[in-house]
PDB file of C-alpha atoms in Angstrom:
ATOM      1  CA  MET A   1     -13.632   7.885  -7.008  1.00  0.00           C
ATOM      2  CA  PRO A   2     -10.112   7.294  -8.275  1.00  0.00           C
ATOM      3  CA  GLY A   3      -7.699   5.736  -5.874  1.00  0.00           C
ATOM      4  CA  PRO A   4      -4.096   4.552  -5.594  1.00  0.00           C
ATOM      5  CA  VAL A   5      -3.549   0.947  -6.225  1.00  0.00           C
ATOM      6  CA  THR A   6      -1.586  -0.756  -3.376  1.00  0.00           C
ATOM      7  CA  VAL A   7      -0.317  -4.142  -2.504  1.00  0.00           C
ATOM      8  CA  VAL A   8      -0.188  -4.315   1.474  1.00  0.00           C
ATOM      9  CA  THR A   9       2.197  -6.956   2.848  1.00  0.00           C
ATOM     10  CA  THR A  10       3.097  -8.428   6.207  1.00  0.00           C
ATOM     11  CA  VAL A  11       4.904 -11.477   7.810  1.00  0.00           C
ATOM     12  CA  ASP A  12       3.184 -13.370  10.538  1.00  0.00           C
ATOM     13  CA  ALA A  13       4.974 -14.895  13.650  1.00  0.00           C
ATOM     14  CA  ALA A  14       5.730 -18.166  11.755  1.00  0.00           C
ATOM     15  CA  GLY A  15       7.408 -16.179   8.963  1.00  0.00           C
ATOM     16  CA  LYS A  16       4.638 -16.752   6.508  1.00  0.00           C
ATOM     17  CA  ARG A  17       4.261 -13.800   3.996  1.00  0.00           C
ATOM     18  CA  TRP A  18       0.766 -12.307   3.444  1.00  0.00           C
ATOM     19  CA  GLY A  19      -0.504  -9.754   0.954  1.00  0.00           C
ATOM     20  CA  PHE A  20      -3.560  -8.238  -0.595  1.00  0.00           C
ATOM     21  CA  THR A  21      -4.443  -5.531  -3.146  1.00  0.00           C
ATOM     22  CA  ALA A  22      -6.231  -2.362  -1.872  1.00  0.00           C
ATOM     23  CA  THR A  23      -7.381   0.825  -3.336  1.00  0.00           C
ATOM     24  CA  SER A  24      -8.641   2.195   0.056  1.00  0.00           C
ATOM     25  CA  PHE A  25      -5.315   3.867   1.184  1.00  0.00           C
ATOM     26  CA  SER A  26      -5.208   7.331   2.601  1.00  0.00           C
ATOM     27  CA  SER A  27      -3.428   9.451   4.969  1.00  0.00           C
ATOM     28  CA  VAL A  28      -4.945  10.054   8.418  1.00  0.00           C
ATOM     29  CA  SER A  29      -2.658  12.366  10.437  1.00  0.00           C
ATOM     30  CA  LEU A  30       0.568  14.110  10.099  1.00  0.00           C
ATOM     31  CA  GLU A  31       1.247  14.419  13.917  1.00  0.00           C
ATOM     32  CA  PRO A  32       1.636  11.574  14.571  1.00  0.00           C
ATOM     33  CA  PRO A  33       2.134  10.336  11.010  1.00  0.00           C
ATOM     34  CA  LEU A  34      -0.679   7.829  10.487  1.00  0.00           C
ATOM     35  CA  VAL A  35      -2.173   6.099   7.293  1.00  0.00           C
ATOM     36  CA  LEU A  36      -4.939   3.777   6.734  1.00  0.00           C
ATOM     37  CA  VAL A  37      -5.813   0.900   4.484  1.00  0.00           C
ATOM     38  CA  CYS A  38      -9.139  -1.079   4.472  1.00  0.00           C
ATOM     39  CA  LEU A  39      -9.373  -4.864   4.424  1.00  0.00           C
ATOM     40  CA  ASP A  40     -12.536  -7.061   3.833  1.00  0.00           C
ATOM     41  CA  LYS A  41     -13.346  -9.119   7.043  1.00  0.00           C
ATOM     42  CA  HIS A  42     -13.936 -12.065   4.858  1.00  0.00           C
ATOM     43  CA  ALA A  43     -10.366 -11.891   3.123  1.00  0.00           C
ATOM     44  CA  SER A  44      -8.150 -14.835   3.689  1.00  0.00           C
ATOM     45  CA  THR A  45      -5.526 -12.423   4.925  1.00  0.00           C
ATOM     46  CA  HIS A  46      -7.754 -10.793   7.509  1.00  0.00           C
ATOM     47  CA  ALA A  47      -6.335 -12.698  10.493  1.00  0.00           C
ATOM     48  CA  ALA A  48      -2.846 -12.213   9.502  1.00  0.00           C
ATOM     49  CA  PHE A  49      -3.196  -8.379   9.091  1.00  0.00           C
ATOM     50  CA  THR A  50      -5.309  -7.630  12.148  1.00  0.00           C
ATOM     51  CA  GLY A  51      -2.854  -9.457  14.384  1.00  0.00           C
ATOM     52  CA  ALA A  52       0.287  -7.995  12.551  1.00  0.00           C
ATOM     53  CA  ARG A  53       2.776  -5.748  14.470  1.00  0.00           C
ATOM     54  CA  HIS A  54       3.884  -4.175  11.133  1.00  0.00           C
ATOM     55  CA  PHE A  55       2.763  -3.902   7.550  1.00  0.00           C
ATOM     56  CA  LEU A  56       4.173  -2.341   4.361  1.00  0.00           C
ATOM     57  CA  ILE A  57       1.991  -0.507   1.748  1.00  0.00           C
ATOM     58  CA  ASN A  58       3.405  -0.657  -1.706  1.00  0.00           C
ATOM     59  CA  VAL A  59       1.904   2.092  -3.889  1.00  0.00           C
ATOM     60  CA  LEU A  60       2.142   0.560  -7.370  1.00  0.00           C
ATOM     61  CA  ALA A  61       3.563   2.050 -10.480  1.00  0.00           C
ATOM     62  CA  HIS A  62       1.546   2.526 -13.518  1.00  0.00           C
ATOM     63  CA  GLU A  63       2.877  -0.698 -15.192  1.00  0.00           C
ATOM     64  CA  GLN A  64       2.346  -2.960 -12.213  1.00  0.00           C
ATOM     65  CA  GLY A  65      -1.271  -3.901 -13.014  1.00  0.00           C
ATOM     66  CA  GLY A  66      -0.299  -7.497 -13.193  1.00  0.00           C
ATOM     67  CA  VAL A  67       0.942  -7.309  -9.582  1.00  0.00           C
ATOM     68  CA  ALA A  68      -2.246  -5.704  -8.482  1.00  0.00           C
ATOM     69  CA  ARG A  69      -4.330  -8.649 -10.183  1.00  0.00           C
ATOM     70  CA  ARG A  70      -2.092 -11.335  -8.685  1.00  0.00           C
ATOM     71  CA  PHE A  71      -2.535  -9.952  -5.108  1.00  0.00           C
ATOM     72  CA  ALA A  72      -6.334  -9.556  -5.663  1.00  0.00           C
ATOM     73  CA  ALA A  73      -6.714 -13.237  -6.768  1.00  0.00           C
ATOM     74  CA  SER A  74      -7.976 -15.819  -4.419  1.00  0.00           C
ATOM     75  CA  GLY A  75      -6.899 -19.257  -4.004  1.00  0.00           C
ATOM     76  CA  ILE A  76      -3.232 -18.837  -5.273  1.00  0.00           C
ATOM     77  CA  ASP A  77       0.248 -18.325  -3.705  1.00  0.00           C
ATOM     78  CA  ARG A  78       0.448 -14.584  -4.375  1.00  0.00           C
ATOM     79  CA  PHE A  79       4.103 -14.667  -3.704  1.00  0.00           C
ATOM     80  CA  ALA A  80       5.036 -17.526  -6.033  1.00  0.00           C
ATOM     81  CA  GLY A  81       7.636 -16.503  -8.526  1.00  0.00           C
ATOM     82  CA  SER A  82       7.366 -13.089  -7.041  1.00  0.00           C
ATOM     83  CA  ASP A  83       9.651 -10.069  -7.528  1.00  0.00           C
ATOM     84  CA  MET A  84       9.228  -9.222  -3.807  1.00  0.00           C
ATOM     85  CA  GLU A  85      12.323  -8.547  -1.739  1.00  0.00           C
ATOM     86  CA  SER A  86      13.081  -7.610   1.867  1.00  0.00           C
ATOM     87  CA  CYS A  87      12.393  -3.777   2.252  1.00  0.00           C
ATOM     88  CA  GLU A  88      11.605  -1.438   4.967  1.00  0.00           C
ATOM     89  CA  LEU A  89      11.315  -3.035   8.507  1.00  0.00           C
ATOM     90  CA  GLY A  90      12.245  -6.458   6.705  1.00  0.00           C
ATOM     91  CA  LEU A  91       8.885  -6.632   5.172  1.00  0.00           C
ATOM     92  CA  PRO A  92       8.152  -8.032   1.623  1.00  0.00           C
ATOM     93  CA  GLY A  93       8.146  -5.201  -0.910  1.00  0.00           C
ATOM     94  CA  LEU A  94       8.319  -4.441  -4.439  1.00  0.00           C
ATOM     95  CA  PRO A  95      11.467  -2.681  -5.762  1.00  0.00           C
ATOM     96  CA  GLY A  96       9.559  -0.922  -8.703  1.00  0.00           C
ATOM     97  CA  THR A  97       6.824   0.891  -6.739  1.00  0.00           C
ATOM     98  CA  CYS A  98       6.257   4.607  -6.644  1.00  0.00           C
ATOM     99  CA  VAL A  99       6.180   4.645  -2.720  1.00  0.00           C
ATOM    100  CA  ARG A 100       6.585   2.174   0.049  1.00  0.00           C
ATOM    101  CA  VAL A 101       5.234   3.060   3.370  1.00  0.00           C
ATOM    102  CA  ALA A 102       6.345   0.930   6.280  1.00  0.00           C
ATOM    103  CA  CYS A 103       3.913   0.945   9.296  1.00  0.00           C
ATOM    104  CA  SER A 104       3.734  -0.272  12.781  1.00  0.00           C
ATOM    105  CA  MET A 105       0.044  -1.151  13.686  1.00  0.00           C
ATOM    106  CA  HIS A 106      -1.417   1.714  15.604  1.00  0.00           C
ATOM    107  CA  SER A 107      -5.102   0.337  15.753  1.00  0.00           C
ATOM    108  CA  VAL A 108      -7.642  -1.788  13.919  1.00  0.00           C
ATOM    109  CA  LEU A 109     -11.025  -0.350  13.612  1.00  0.00           C
ATOM    110  CA  ASP A 110     -14.262  -2.476  13.049  1.00  0.00           C
ATOM    111  CA  VAL A 111     -16.309  -0.613  10.410  1.00  0.00           C
ATOM    112  CA  GLY A 112     -19.081  -2.580   8.585  1.00  0.00           C
ATOM    113  CA  ASP A 113     -17.873  -5.429   6.592  1.00  0.00           C
ATOM    114  CA  HIS A 114     -14.262  -4.173   6.718  1.00  0.00           C
ATOM    115  CA  SER A 115     -11.542  -3.521   9.234  1.00  0.00           C
ATOM    116  CA  VAL A 116      -9.667  -0.379   8.858  1.00  0.00           C
ATOM    117  CA  LEU A 117      -5.900  -0.852   9.630  1.00  0.00           C
ATOM    118  CA  ILE A 118      -4.415   2.420  10.870  1.00  0.00           C
ATOM    119  CA  GLY A 119      -0.618   2.329  10.675  1.00  0.00           C
ATOM    120  CA  ARG A 120       1.942   4.691  12.258  1.00  0.00           C
ATOM    121  CA  VAL A 121       4.550   5.541   9.439  1.00  0.00           C
ATOM    122  CA  GLU A 122       8.017   4.161  10.512  1.00  0.00           C
ATOM    123  CA  ALA A 123       9.830   4.534   7.206  1.00  0.00           C
ATOM    124  CA  THR A 124       9.070   5.590   3.566  1.00  0.00           C
ATOM    125  CA  TYR A 125      10.761   5.108   0.125  1.00  0.00           C
ATOM    126  CA  VAL A 126       9.690   7.475  -2.594  1.00  0.00           C
ATOM    127  CA  THR A 127      10.555   7.409  -6.322  1.00  0.00           C
ATOM    128  CA  ASP A 128       9.400   9.694  -9.203  1.00  0.00           C
ATOM    129  CA  ARG A 129       7.497   6.926 -10.921  1.00  0.00           C
ATOM    130  CA  THR A 130       3.948   7.424 -12.153  1.00  0.00           C
ATOM    131  CA  PRO A 131       1.338   5.726  -9.944  1.00  0.00           C
ATOM    132  CA  LEU A 132      -1.249   3.197 -11.064  1.00  0.00           C
ATOM    133  CA  VAL A 133      -4.689   4.448 -10.209  1.00  0.00           C
ATOM    134  CA  TYR A 134      -8.069   2.463 -10.025  1.00  0.00           C
ATOM    135  CA  TYR A 135     -10.982   4.310 -11.430  1.00  0.00           C
ATOM    136  CA  ASP A 136     -14.360   3.169 -12.909  1.00  0.00           C
ATOM    137  CA  ARG A 137     -13.480  -0.558 -12.400  1.00  0.00           C
ATOM    138  CA  SER A 138     -10.209  -0.406 -14.432  1.00  0.00           C
ATOM    139  CA  PHE A 139      -6.681   0.763 -14.037  1.00  0.00           C
ATOM    140  CA  ALA A 140      -5.564   4.088 -15.266  1.00  0.00           C
ATOM    141  CA  ARG A 141      -2.556   6.250 -15.441  1.00  0.00           C
ATOM    142  CA  PRO A 142      -2.758   9.858 -14.199  1.00  0.00           C
ATOM    143  CA  ALA A 143      -1.767  12.583 -16.741  1.00  0.00           C
ATOM    144  CA  PRO A 144       1.622  14.159 -15.742  1.00  0.00           C
ATOM    145  CA  SER A 145       1.563  17.534 -14.319  1.00  0.00           C
ATOM    146  CA  ASP A 146       2.858  20.414 -16.503  1.00  0.00           C
ATOM    147  CA  CYS A 147       4.017  22.185 -13.390  1.00  0.00           C
ATOM    148  CA  PRO A 148       7.298  21.093 -11.879  1.00  0.00           C
ATOM    149  CA  GLU A 149       6.468  22.638  -8.446  1.00  0.00           C
ATOM    150  CA  ASP A 150       3.453  20.221  -8.115  1.00  0.00           C
ATOM    151  CA  ARG A 151       5.978  17.140  -8.404  1.00  0.00           C
ATOM    152  CA  GLN A 152       8.364  18.676  -5.977  1.00  0.00           C
ATOM    153  CA  LEU A 153       5.619  19.399  -3.441  1.00  0.00           C
ATOM    154  CA  SER A 154       4.331  15.881  -3.653  1.00  0.00           C
ATOM    155  CA  ALA A 155       7.698  14.272  -3.152  1.00  0.00           C
ATOM    156  CA  LEU A 156       8.427  16.611  -0.346  1.00  0.00           C
ATOM    157  CA  HIS A 157       5.314  15.903   1.603  1.00  0.00           C
ATOM    158  CA  LEU A 158       5.939  11.969   1.448  1.00  0.00           C
ATOM    159  CA  THR A 159       9.667  12.278   2.436  1.00  0.00           C
ATOM    160  CA  ASP A 160       8.729  14.516   5.373  1.00  0.00           C
ATOM    161  CA  TRP A 161       7.188  11.520   7.058  1.00  0.00           C
TER     162      TRP A 161
END
């Protein structure tokens, strides 16, 4: 199943930045505006995110595969030499993403070997960049639409949040 590639970030009470790569990002509800992202319970970032008040979902652009790989790697400082900057809600974000979705934590669901983080959308940032997609164990770039109305509808939906 193709999915958008995201880097999800937060900052803990001590000011430490945390982040992970996820392809399990989806909208949940328009009223109230809710989205979800899934996180493995064994991930080093799990405690930071399940205890977070806010988190930021960075939907990566097609040329940001290296960022996705860095935030998926274990045992490294994912923010070292990073191009992250303070973005919505003061959370670490990537300036070159397609979309950023800043959330307050709505709930955390225990589902099998993952936790589902449900976020209430507080702010968004939308560009017209092409997203990075994960499909069949590799990164891909979706083909552009030949229909300008499709692009307008996509951007409109996200900016309505």
